Coordinates of C-alpha atoms in Angstrom, one line a residue:
Chain R
X108 CA -76.4 205.8 -12.2
X109 CA -78.7 203.2 -13.2
X110 CA -78.1 200.5 -16.1
X111 CA -80.7 197.9 -17.2
X112 CA -79.6 194.2 -17.7
X113 CA -81.4 192.0 -20.1
X114 CA -80.8 188.2 -19.9
X115 CA -83.7 186.7 -22.4
X116 CA -82.9 182.8 -21.4
X117 CA -81.0 180.5 -19.4
X118 CA -78.9 179.3 -22.4
X119 CA -79.0 180.7 -25.8
X120 CA -80.7 178.4 -27.8
X121 CA -83.6 177.2 -24.7
X122 CA -85.7 180.1 -26.4
X123 CA -87.8 182.1 -24.5
X124 CA -91.0 184.2 -25.0
X125 CA -91.9 187.0 -27.6
X126 CA -93.9 188.5 -24.8
X127 CA -91.2 188.8 -22.3
X128 CA -88.9 190.7 -25.0
X129 CA -91.2 192.8 -25.8
X130 CA -91.9 194.2 -22.6
X131 CA -88.4 194.6 -22.0
X132 CA -88.5 196.4 -25.4
X133 CA -90.9 198.8 -24.1
X134 CA -89.2 199.3 -20.5
X135 CA -85.7 199.7 -22.0
X136 CA -82.2 198.5 -21.7
X137 CA -78.8 199.2 -21.8
X138 CA -77.7 195.6 -22.7
X139 CA -78.5 192.3 -23.3
X140 CA -76.7 189.3 -22.2
X141 CA -77.0 185.9 -22.7
X142 CA -74.7 182.7 -22.1
X143 CA -74.3 179.6 -24.7
X144 CA -74.5 177.0 -21.6
X145 CA -71.7 175.5 -19.3
X146 CA -69.5 172.7 -18.5
X147 CA -72.5 171.1 -16.9
X148 CA -73.6 169.0 -19.8
X149 CA -70.3 167.4 -19.9
X150 CA -66.7 167.4 -21.3
X151 CA -67.9 165.8 -24.4
X152 CA -68.8 169.5 -26.4
X153 CA -65.5 170.8 -26.0
X154 CA -63.6 167.8 -27.2
X155 CA -65.7 167.2 -29.9
X156 CA -66.0 170.8 -31.0
X157 CA -69.9 170.7 -31.2
X158 CA -72.6 173.1 -29.9
X159 CA -74.3 172.0 -26.8
X160 CA -78.2 174.1 -27.5
X161 CA -79.3 173.3 -30.7
X162 CA -78.6 175.1 -34.2
X163 CA -82.0 176.3 -35.2
X164 CA -83.2 176.6 -31.4
X165 CA -79.4 179.3 -31.3
X166 CA -80.6 180.7 -34.6
X167 CA -84.4 181.9 -34.0
X168 CA -83.0 182.9 -30.5
X169 CA -79.8 185.3 -31.6
X170 CA -82.3 186.5 -34.5
X171 CA -84.6 188.0 -32.4
X172 CA -82.0 189.4 -29.7
X173 CA -79.8 190.8 -32.3
X174 CA -82.8 192.9 -33.6
X175 CA -84.0 193.7 -30.0
X176 CA -80.0 195.0 -29.3
X177 CA -80.3 196.9 -32.9
X178 CA -83.9 198.8 -31.8
X179 CA -82.9 199.7 -28.3
X180 CA -79.4 200.8 -29.5
X181 CA -77.0 198.1 -26.9
X182 CA -75.1 195.9 -27.6
X183 CA -75.7 192.0 -27.5
X184 CA -73.1 190.4 -25.3
X185 CA -72.7 186.2 -26.1
X186 CA -70.5 184.2 -23.9
X187 CA -69.1 180.4 -23.9
X188 CA -69.9 180.3 -27.5
X189 CA -71.7 176.9 -28.4
X190 CA -72.0 175.7 -24.7
X191 CA -68.0 175.1 -24.4
X192 CA -66.6 178.3 -26.0
X193 CA -63.8 177.2 -28.0
X194 CA -62.6 178.2 -31.8
X195 CA -65.3 175.6 -33.7
X196 CA -67.8 176.7 -31.3
X197 CA -66.9 180.5 -31.5
X198 CA -66.7 180.0 -35.5
X199 CA -70.2 178.6 -35.8
X200 CA -72.2 181.7 -33.8
X201 CA -69.9 183.5 -36.4
X202 CA -71.6 181.7 -39.0
X203 CA -74.9 182.1 -37.4
X204 CA -74.1 185.7 -36.9
X205 CA -73.6 186.2 -41.0
X206 CA -76.6 184.4 -41.7
X207 CA -78.9 186.9 -40.1
X208 CA -77.2 189.7 -40.3
X209 CA -77.2 188.7 -44.7
X210 CA -80.8 187.6 -44.3
X211 CA -81.6 190.6 -42.1
X212 CA -79.6 193.4 -44.7
X213 CA -77.5 194.3 -41.8
X214 CA -74.0 195.4 -41.2
X215 CA -72.7 193.9 -37.7
X216 CA -69.3 194.8 -36.1
X217 CA -69.2 191.7 -33.5
X218 CA -66.0 191.8 -31.4
X219 CA -64.8 188.1 -31.1
X220 CA -63.2 186.9 -27.7
X221 CA -61.3 183.8 -28.2
X222 CA -60.5 181.3 -25.2
X223 CA -58.3 178.6 -26.7
X224 CA -54.6 178.0 -25.3
X225 CA -52.7 175.2 -27.4
X226 CA -51.3 172.2 -25.4
X227 CA -48.0 173.7 -26.3
X228 CA -49.2 176.8 -24.5
X229 CA -50.3 174.8 -21.7
X230 CA -46.8 172.8 -21.3
X231 CA -45.3 176.5 -21.0
X232 CA -47.2 177.6 -18.4
X233 CA -46.8 174.6 -16.0
X234 CA -43.2 175.3 -16.6
X235 CA -43.2 179.4 -15.8
X236 CA -46.1 179.2 -13.3
X237 CA -47.7 176.1 -12.3
X238 CA -50.9 174.5 -12.5
X239 CA -53.2 174.1 -9.4
X240 CA -56.2 172.1 -9.7
X241 CA -59.5 174.1 -9.7
X242 CA -61.6 171.3 -7.4
X243 CA -60.5 168.5 -5.6
X244 CA -60.8 165.0 -7.7
X245 CA -59.6 167.4 -10.8
X246 CA -57.6 165.1 -13.3
X247 CA -53.9 164.7 -12.7
X248 CA -52.0 166.9 -15.5
X249 CA -50.2 164.2 -17.8
X250 CA -47.8 165.2 -20.8
X251 CA -50.0 162.6 -22.9
X252 CA -53.5 163.6 -21.8
X253 CA -52.9 167.2 -22.4
X254 CA -51.2 167.0 -25.9
X255 CA -54.6 165.1 -27.1
X256 CA -57.0 167.3 -25.2
X257 CA -58.5 170.8 -26.6
X258 CA -58.2 173.3 -23.8
X259 CA -59.8 176.8 -23.4
X260 CA -59.2 179.6 -20.5
X261 CA -62.2 180.9 -18.9
X262 CA -61.9 184.7 -19.3
X263 CA -63.0 186.9 -16.2
X264 CA -64.8 190.2 -17.1
X265 CA -61.9 192.3 -18.5
X266 CA -61.7 191.1 -22.4
X267 CA -65.3 191.3 -22.4
X268 CA -64.9 195.1 -20.9
X269 CA -61.9 195.7 -23.3
X270 CA -64.6 194.3 -26.2
X271 CA -66.7 197.4 -24.9
X272 CA -64.6 200.0 -24.4
X273 CA -62.2 199.5 -27.6
X274 CA -64.9 199.2 -30.6
X275 CA -68.3 199.2 -28.8
X276 CA -69.3 196.7 -31.1
X277 CA -73.0 195.6 -31.9
X278 CA -72.1 191.9 -30.9
X279 CA -69.5 190.6 -28.1
X280 CA -68.8 187.2 -29.0
X281 CA -66.7 185.4 -26.2
X282 CA -65.3 181.9 -26.2
X283 CA -65.4 180.3 -22.8
X284 CA -65.8 183.1 -20.3
X285 CA -67.2 183.1 -16.8
X286 CA -71.4 182.9 -16.8
X287 CA -71.7 185.9 -15.0
X288 CA -69.3 188.1 -17.9
X289 CA -72.3 188.6 -20.2
X290 CA -74.0 190.6 -17.7
X291 CA -71.5 192.0 -14.9
X292 CA -69.1 193.5 -17.3
X293 CA -71.1 197.2 -18.7
X294 CA -71.8 197.9 -14.8
X295 CA -68.2 197.4 -13.7
X296 CA -67.2 199.4 -17.2
X297 CA -69.2 201.9 -16.0
X298 CA -67.6 202.1 -12.4
X299 CA -70.7 200.3 -10.4
X300 CA -69.4 197.9 -7.7
X301 CA -68.7 194.5 -9.0
X302 CA -69.7 192.9 -5.6
X303 CA -73.3 193.5 -6.4
X304 CA -72.5 193.5 -10.4
X305 CA -71.3 190.4 -10.2
X306 CA -74.0 188.7 -7.7
X307 CA -76.9 190.3 -9.9
X308 CA -74.9 188.7 -12.8
X309 CA -75.1 185.5 -11.4
X310 CA -79.1 185.6 -10.6
X311 CA -79.5 186.8 -14.6
X312 CA -77.2 183.9 -16.1
X313 CA -80.2 181.6 -15.5
X314 CA -82.5 183.8 -17.1
X315 CA -85.8 183.2 -15.0
X316 CA -84.6 180.4 -12.9
X317 CA -84.6 181.8 -9.9
X318 CA -88.0 183.3 -10.4
X319 CA -91.4 182.0 -8.8
X320 CA -92.5 179.5 -10.9
X321 CA -89.0 179.2 -12.2
X322 CA -87.7 178.5 -16.2
X323 CA -85.1 178.1 -18.0
X324 CA -86.7 179.7 -21.1
X325 CA -87.6 183.2 -19.9
X326 CA -86.6 186.6 -18.8
X327 CA -85.0 188.4 -16.2
X328 CA -84.1 191.9 -16.1
X329 CA -81.4 193.3 -13.3
X330 CA -81.4 196.9 -12.7
X331 CA -78.2 198.3 -11.2
X332 CA -77.0 201.2 -9.6
X333 CA -75.1 202.6 -6.5
X334 CA -75.5 200.3 -3.1
X335 CA -77.7 198.0 -4.9
X336 CA -79.9 196.2 -7.7
X337 CA -83.1 194.7 -8.2
X338 CA -84.5 191.6 -10.1
X339 CA -87.8 190.7 -11.6
X340 CA -89.1 188.5 -14.7
X341 CA -90.6 190.2 -17.4
X342 CA -93.1 187.8 -17.9
X343 CA -96.3 188.7 -15.2
X344 CA -97.3 185.2 -14.3
X345 CA -93.9 185.0 -12.6
X346 CA -92.4 186.8 -9.3
X347 CA -89.1 187.1 -7.7
X348 CA -89.2 186.5 -4.3
X349 CA -87.0 187.3 -1.7
X350 CA -87.1 183.1 -1.2
X351 CA -86.0 182.3 -4.8
X352 CA -84.1 185.2 -5.4
X353 CA -82.0 184.2 -1.9
X354 CA -82.1 180.3 -2.7
X355 CA -80.5 181.3 -6.0
X356 CA -77.2 182.4 -4.1
X357 CA -76.8 178.5 -3.4
X358 CA -77.5 177.2 -6.7
X359 CA -75.0 175.0 -8.4
X360 CA -72.4 176.5 -6.3
X361 CA -70.1 174.6 -3.5
X362 CA -71.0 177.6 -0.7
X363 CA -73.1 179.7 -0.5
X364 CA -71.0 182.6 0.5
X365 CA -68.3 183.0 -2.2
X366 CA -68.6 183.3 -5.9
X367 CA -65.4 183.0 -7.4
X368 CA -64.2 185.0 -10.7
X369 CA -60.6 185.6 -12.1
X370 CA -59.0 188.7 -9.8
X371 CA -61.3 188.4 -6.6
X372 CA -64.4 187.1 -5.0
X373 CA -67.8 188.6 -3.8
X374 CA -68.8 187.8 -0.7
X375 CA -72.4 186.8 -0.4
X376 CA -72.7 186.0 3.4
X377 CA -74.3 189.4 4.7
X378 CA -76.1 190.1 1.0
X379 CA -79.7 191.1 2.5
X380 CA -82.8 190.2 0.3
X381 CA -85.7 192.7 0.2
X382 CA -89.1 192.0 -2.0
X383 CA -89.8 195.8 -3.0
X384 CA -93.3 194.9 -4.7
X385 CA -95.0 191.5 -5.0
X386 CA -92.4 190.6 -7.9
X387 CA -89.8 192.3 -7.4
X388 CA -86.5 191.8 -5.4
X389 CA -83.4 194.4 -4.2
X390 CA -80.4 192.9 -2.8
X391 CA -78.1 194.8 -0.9
X392 CA -74.4 194.0 1.1
X393 CA -72.6 191.9 -1.6
X394 CA -68.9 192.5 -0.8
X395 CA -66.3 192.2 -3.7
X396 CA -63.0 191.6 -2.1
X397 CA -59.9 192.2 -4.7
X398 CA -57.3 189.2 -4.9
X399 CA -53.7 190.3 -5.3
X400 CA -53.6 187.5 -7.6
X401 CA -55.4 187.1 -11.2
X402 CA -56.0 182.9 -12.0
X403 CA -58.0 181.7 -14.4
X404 CA -59.2 178.5 -15.0
X405 CA -57.8 176.3 -17.9
X406 CA -60.5 173.1 -18.9
X407 CA -59.2 170.5 -21.3
X408 CA -61.2 167.9 -22.8
X409 CA -59.5 164.5 -24.4
X410 CA -60.9 161.9 -26.6
X411 CA -60.9 158.5 -24.3
X412 CA -62.6 155.6 -26.6
X413 CA -65.9 154.4 -28.8
X414 CA -69.2 153.4 -27.2
X415 CA -71.9 151.5 -28.2
X416 CA -75.0 150.1 -25.9
X417 CA -78.3 148.4 -26.2
X418 CA -81.3 148.5 -24.0
X419 CA -83.1 145.9 -22.8
X420 CA -85.5 145.1 -19.9
X421 CA -86.7 141.8 -17.8
X422 CA -89.7 140.6 -16.2
X423 CA -88.9 137.4 -15.0
X424 CA -88.4 137.0 -11.2
X425 CA -85.8 134.3 -11.5
X426 CA -83.9 136.3 -13.5
X427 CA -83.8 139.2 -11.5
X428 CA -82.9 137.5 -8.4
X429 CA -80.1 136.0 -9.7
X430 CA -78.7 139.2 -12.2
X431 CA -75.5 139.8 -10.4
X432 CA -74.9 136.4 -10.9
X433 CA -75.3 136.2 -14.4
X434 CA -73.7 139.4 -15.3
X435 CA -70.6 138.2 -13.6
X436 CA -70.2 134.8 -15.4
X437 CA -71.2 137.1 -18.7
X438 CA -68.4 139.1 -18.0
X439 CA -66.1 135.7 -17.3
X440 CA -67.5 134.4 -20.8
X441 CA -66.4 137.3 -22.8
X442 CA -62.9 137.2 -20.9
X443 CA -62.3 133.6 -21.7
X444 CA -63.7 134.1 -25.4
X445 CA -62.4 137.3 -26.6
X446 CA -58.8 137.0 -24.9
X447 CA -57.9 139.1 -27.5
X448 CA -59.8 142.1 -26.3
X449 CA -58.4 141.8 -22.8
X450 CA -57.7 145.2 -21.3
X451 CA -58.5 146.8 -24.0
X452 CA -62.9 147.7 -22.8
X453 CA -64.7 148.6 -20.3
X454 CA -68.1 146.9 -20.0
X455 CA -71.0 148.5 -17.8
X456 CA -74.4 146.8 -16.5
X457 CA -76.6 149.3 -15.2
X458 CA -79.9 148.2 -13.7
X459 CA -82.5 150.9 -13.6
X460 CA -85.2 149.8 -11.0
X461 CA -82.3 149.1 -8.3
X462 CA -79.0 151.0 -8.4
X463 CA -78.5 152.2 -12.1
X464 CA -79.1 156.4 -10.6
X465 CA -77.2 156.4 -7.9
X466 CA -74.5 153.0 -8.0
X467 CA -72.5 152.3 -5.3
X468 CA -74.2 155.0 -3.4
X469 CA -77.7 153.7 -3.6
X470 CA -78.5 152.9 0.3
X471 CA -81.5 150.6 -1.3
X472 CA -80.5 148.4 -4.4
X473 CA -83.9 146.7 -3.9
X474 CA -85.2 146.0 -7.6
X475 CA -89.1 145.8 -8.5
X476 CA -91.1 143.8 -10.7
X477 CA -89.3 144.9 -13.6
X478 CA -85.5 146.2 -14.3
X479 CA -84.5 148.0 -17.6
X480 CA -80.4 147.1 -18.3
X481 CA -78.2 149.5 -20.0
X482 CA -74.8 147.1 -21.5
X483 CA -72.5 149.5 -22.5
X484 CA -68.4 149.2 -23.9
X485 CA -66.2 151.8 -24.1
X486 CA -63.0 151.1 -25.9
X487 CA -60.2 152.8 -28.1
X488 CA -61.1 150.5 -30.7
X489 CA -65.2 151.7 -32.0
X490 CA -64.8 147.5 -33.3
X491 CA -64.3 146.4 -30.1
X492 CA -66.8 148.4 -28.4
X493 CA -69.7 147.3 -31.2
X494 CA -68.4 143.7 -30.8
X495 CA -68.6 143.2 -26.9
X496 CA -71.6 144.9 -26.5
X497 CA -73.2 142.6 -28.9
X498 CA -71.5 139.4 -27.6
X499 CA -72.9 140.9 -23.6
X500 CA -75.9 141.5 -25.3
X501 CA -76.2 137.8 -27.0
X502 CA -75.0 136.4 -23.9
X503 CA -77.2 137.7 -21.5
X504 CA -80.2 137.0 -23.5
X505 CA -79.4 133.3 -23.7
X506 CA -77.7 132.2 -20.5
X507 CA -79.3 129.7 -18.0
X508 CA -79.2 128.6 -14.6
X509 CA -80.4 126.3 -12.7
X510 CA -83.9 126.1 -11.8
X511 CA -84.5 128.9 -15.2
X512 CA -88.0 129.1 -16.6
X513 CA -87.9 131.2 -19.1
X514 CA -85.9 129.3 -21.5
X515 CA -86.6 130.8 -25.0
X516 CA -84.9 134.6 -23.7
X517 CA -84.2 136.2 -20.5
X518 CA -84.3 139.7 -22.1
X519 CA -87.1 142.3 -24.2
X520 CA -85.5 144.3 -26.4
X521 CA -87.8 147.7 -27.2
X522 CA -85.9 148.5 -30.4
X523 CA -85.0 146.6 -33.5
X524 CA -81.8 146.8 -34.5
X525 CA -81.0 147.0 -30.6
X526 CA -77.6 148.2 -30.4
X527 CA -76.5 152.4 -30.7
X528 CA -73.3 154.0 -31.6
X529 CA -73.3 156.4 -28.8
X530 CA -70.3 158.3 -30.0
X531 CA -66.8 159.2 -28.8
X532 CA -66.1 159.5 -25.5
X533 CA -64.1 162.2 -23.7
X534 CA -63.1 163.1 -20.3
X535 CA -61.6 166.3 -18.4
X536 CA -58.1 166.3 -18.4
X537 CA -57.6 170.0 -17.1
X538 CA -59.5 171.4 -14.2
X539 CA -56.6 173.7 -13.5
X540 CA -55.9 177.5 -12.2
X541 CA -53.3 179.5 -13.9
X542 CA -52.0 182.8 -12.6
X543 CA -51.8 185.5 -15.5
X544 CA -49.6 188.4 -16.1
X545 CA -52.7 190.2 -16.9
X546 CA -56.5 189.4 -17.6
X547 CA -56.1 189.6 -21.3
X548 CA -52.8 187.0 -21.7
X549 CA -54.5 184.3 -22.9
X550 CA -57.3 186.0 -24.8
X551 CA -57.1 186.9 -28.4
X552 CA -59.4 189.7 -29.0
X553 CA -60.9 190.5 -32.6
X554 CA -63.0 192.6 -34.5
X555 CA -65.0 191.5 -37.0
X556 CA -67.4 192.9 -40.0
X557 CA -70.0 190.7 -41.1
X558 CA -72.3 192.2 -43.9
X559 CA -74.3 190.5 -47.0
X560 CA -71.8 188.5 -48.3
X561 CA -68.7 189.0 -46.5
X562 CA -67.4 188.3 -43.1
X563 CA -63.7 188.9 -42.1
X564 CA -61.8 190.6 -39.1
X565 CA -60.6 194.1 -39.4
X566 CA -59.1 194.8 -36.4
X567 CA -57.0 193.0 -33.7
X568 CA -56.8 194.7 -30.1
X569 CA -53.9 196.9 -29.8
X570 CA -53.4 195.8 -33.3
X571 CA -54.4 195.6 -37.3
X572 CA -55.9 192.6 -38.2
X573 CA -53.7 190.7 -41.3
X574 CA -55.6 188.9 -44.4
X575 CA -53.3 185.7 -44.4
Chain T
X298 CA -89.0 167.5 20.3
X299 CA -88.8 164.8 17.6
X300 CA -86.7 162.8 15.0
X301 CA -87.9 163.5 11.8
X302 CA -86.7 162.3 8.6
X303 CA -85.2 165.7 6.9
X304 CA -87.2 164.8 3.8
X305 CA -90.1 165.7 5.7
X306 CA -88.5 168.8 7.3
X307 CA -87.0 170.5 4.5
X308 CA -89.3 172.2 1.8
X309 CA -86.7 171.5 -1.3
X310 CA -83.5 169.2 -1.0
X311 CA -82.2 168.8 -4.5
X312 CA -78.8 167.9 -5.7
X313 CA -76.7 169.1 -8.7
X314 CA -73.3 169.3 -9.7
X315 CA -70.8 172.5 -8.4
X316 CA -68.7 171.8 -11.8
X317 CA -67.8 168.1 -12.8
X318 CA -65.8 167.2 -9.5
X319 CA -68.3 167.8 -6.5
X320 CA -71.8 167.7 -5.8
X321 CA -73.9 170.2 -3.8
X322 CA -77.2 169.0 -2.3
X323 CA -79.0 172.2 -1.0
X324 CA -81.8 171.9 2.1
X325 CA -84.1 174.8 2.5
X326 CA -86.5 174.9 5.6
X327 CA -89.4 176.8 6.1
X328 CA -87.1 178.9 8.9
X329 CA -83.7 180.3 10.1
X330 CA -84.1 178.4 13.0
X331 CA -84.9 175.4 11.7
X332 CA -82.2 175.6 9.3
X333 CA -80.0 176.5 12.5
X334 CA -81.0 173.1 14.5
X335 CA -80.5 171.1 11.4
X336 CA -76.9 172.4 10.8
X337 CA -75.8 172.2 14.0
X338 CA -76.5 168.5 14.0
X339 CA -75.3 167.3 10.3
X340 CA -72.0 166.4 11.1
X341 CA -69.9 165.3 8.1
X342 CA -69.2 161.4 9.4
X343 CA -73.4 161.3 9.5
X344 CA -73.8 162.7 5.8
X345 CA -70.3 159.7 4.7
X346 CA -72.5 157.1 6.6
X347 CA -75.4 158.0 4.4
X348 CA -73.5 157.5 1.4
X349 CA -71.1 154.7 2.4
X350 CA -68.0 157.5 1.5
X351 CA -65.0 158.2 3.2
X352 CA -65.7 161.2 5.9
X353 CA -62.4 162.9 4.0
X354 CA -65.1 163.4 0.8
X355 CA -67.5 165.2 2.8
X356 CA -66.1 168.9 1.8
X357 CA -68.3 170.8 3.8
X358 CA -71.5 171.8 5.6
X359 CA -73.1 175.5 5.6
X360 CA -75.8 177.7 7.0
X361 CA -77.5 179.9 4.7
X362 CA -79.5 182.0 7.3
X363 CA -81.0 184.2 4.2
X364 CA -82.2 181.5 2.5
X365 CA -83.5 179.0 5.4
X366 CA -80.7 176.7 4.1
X367 CA -78.3 174.2 4.8
X368 CA -75.6 173.3 1.9
X369 CA -73.9 170.2 1.9
X370 CA -71.0 169.6 -0.7
X371 CA -69.6 166.2 -1.3
X372 CA -66.7 165.1 -3.6
X373 CA -68.3 163.2 -6.2
X374 CA -67.5 159.3 -6.8
X375 CA -66.3 160.3 -10.4
X376 CA -65.6 163.0 -12.7
X377 CA -69.6 164.4 -14.4
X378 CA -69.5 162.7 -17.9
X379 CA -67.0 160.1 -17.6
X380 CA -67.1 156.4 -18.0
X381 CA -68.6 155.0 -15.4
X382 CA -70.7 157.7 -14.3
X383 CA -74.4 157.5 -13.4
X384 CA -75.7 161.1 -13.6
X385 CA -73.9 163.3 -15.5
X386 CA -76.0 166.8 -14.1
X387 CA -75.3 165.4 -10.5
X388 CA -79.3 166.0 -9.5
X389 CA -80.7 162.5 -8.4
X390 CA -78.2 162.2 -5.7
X391 CA -79.5 163.6 -3.1
X392 CA -82.2 160.1 -1.8
X393 CA -79.9 159.1 1.3
X394 CA -79.9 162.9 2.8
X395 CA -84.0 162.8 2.5
X396 CA -83.6 159.6 5.0
X397 CA -81.3 161.1 7.5
X398 CA -83.1 161.8 10.8
X399 CA -82.6 165.2 13.0
X400 CA -83.8 166.4 16.4
X401 CA -86.6 169.0 15.2
X402 CA -86.6 170.4 19.0
X403 CA -89.7 172.3 18.1
X404 CA -88.2 174.3 15.7
X405 CA -89.4 173.0 12.3
X406 CA -92.9 173.0 11.8
X407 CA -95.4 170.6 10.1

């Protein structure tokens, strides 16, 4: 038995060449998997409830992929909808799918996996079972921060598998799930080795990033059978090589050895990579290790304030030489003149050309002839953030020092207006593992019917949908 | 036998987040022997010193011979995307390791 899994692109919305999709259709495939994003872009998208990729890009990609999946008679599996996978993101994707169904005169059966966890449920889980930090440095879970958070649980393969088994839907639309779920669910469901399935999925989930030359906006095909899988890019100008595929075992992972999913991990340390032809690589030896306890990661994001910022440059050698001192004085002046704001804001100066990229880790913080300065304020009050940036900007523009020559102004602003609202600021409030009694425990599965003029849930896994 | 900068010896030397709390740096060399030689010498203390961080913040140094690679994972200064972060994706934090030196024992070409 052999299964062919198509990954059209690294993130739904990033796009892909039409020719790559057409090549895949000519070759045939058993499922299309695509991931909506990851936590890499930061906690903003989960906290704010907005999607990461552009709506136009997501709709464009989804329309093409839906039509291709229907043509091939196979499921389209979308995970971590909207990049964060919470209710607003899944609902947004349902809206997109509905628009496409209506405009293409299609009737779609969409299995939805909801990943949301309410703060009350988090407290229950904390009391009943305890939470374990998922990484060193994970935030301390506190009652006030959890209450203010939007929380999702990161589903393993099983909810996607159950959705496929229960309903054979046209589309699986999952909230937050592990990156490999969209690609490994079908192979594991059909009894293929989980170690190989998940290792293959780990390569596929990045689109053609693991090819040479790599691309996050192009496609990769994975073909898996007992004992091995092969991967190759659909675009003839790219190749999979032993080097590029073996290197990918390292990408964005803390160790090269184990790929963890709920319920177990894949040991990659003895995986072997073989060049089959000049653009295809065969992998064997990825070993699945099942664990007795089934743990999923809870991700929580909470608002911590509002951000304003301004950008300016300086080209005056005297100012650049005195900059640290002048920034210190600016801070002091603001503290003295605005005592009512004391302790209610953070003021950050980022000096590009010196140490803005690495901060305190910069080994050689030596500015050149020019610096770029970003002045940023974050406060629980939007007005304080705006005011602090405005005050800091004008103080730094006009501040003097002995020997100053540039007495008309220290800063070059590229823009009018000079100050920008940076939106709400979020931080991770939860990044913890919790043990589940069964893989579906925190995930609600529903089957939705989308057709021209209507969309509604028609069934719940193990029950019937109520229309309330 | 020569002391050489890792930035000169490695074909690829890159950093990226491994989740919001860790940064992982991958170094890929032209041969398994070169990777093994570098891995032997890459002590957590040297890495910590290159970054000016506590050695306890160096999570691990890992050899992946199949990719001729050495991986170093460190704690982030602050969580990705939090206030005071300088690099949301963690993609530009590798420079101190470009400057770190190791003996190549004749195992690394170039």
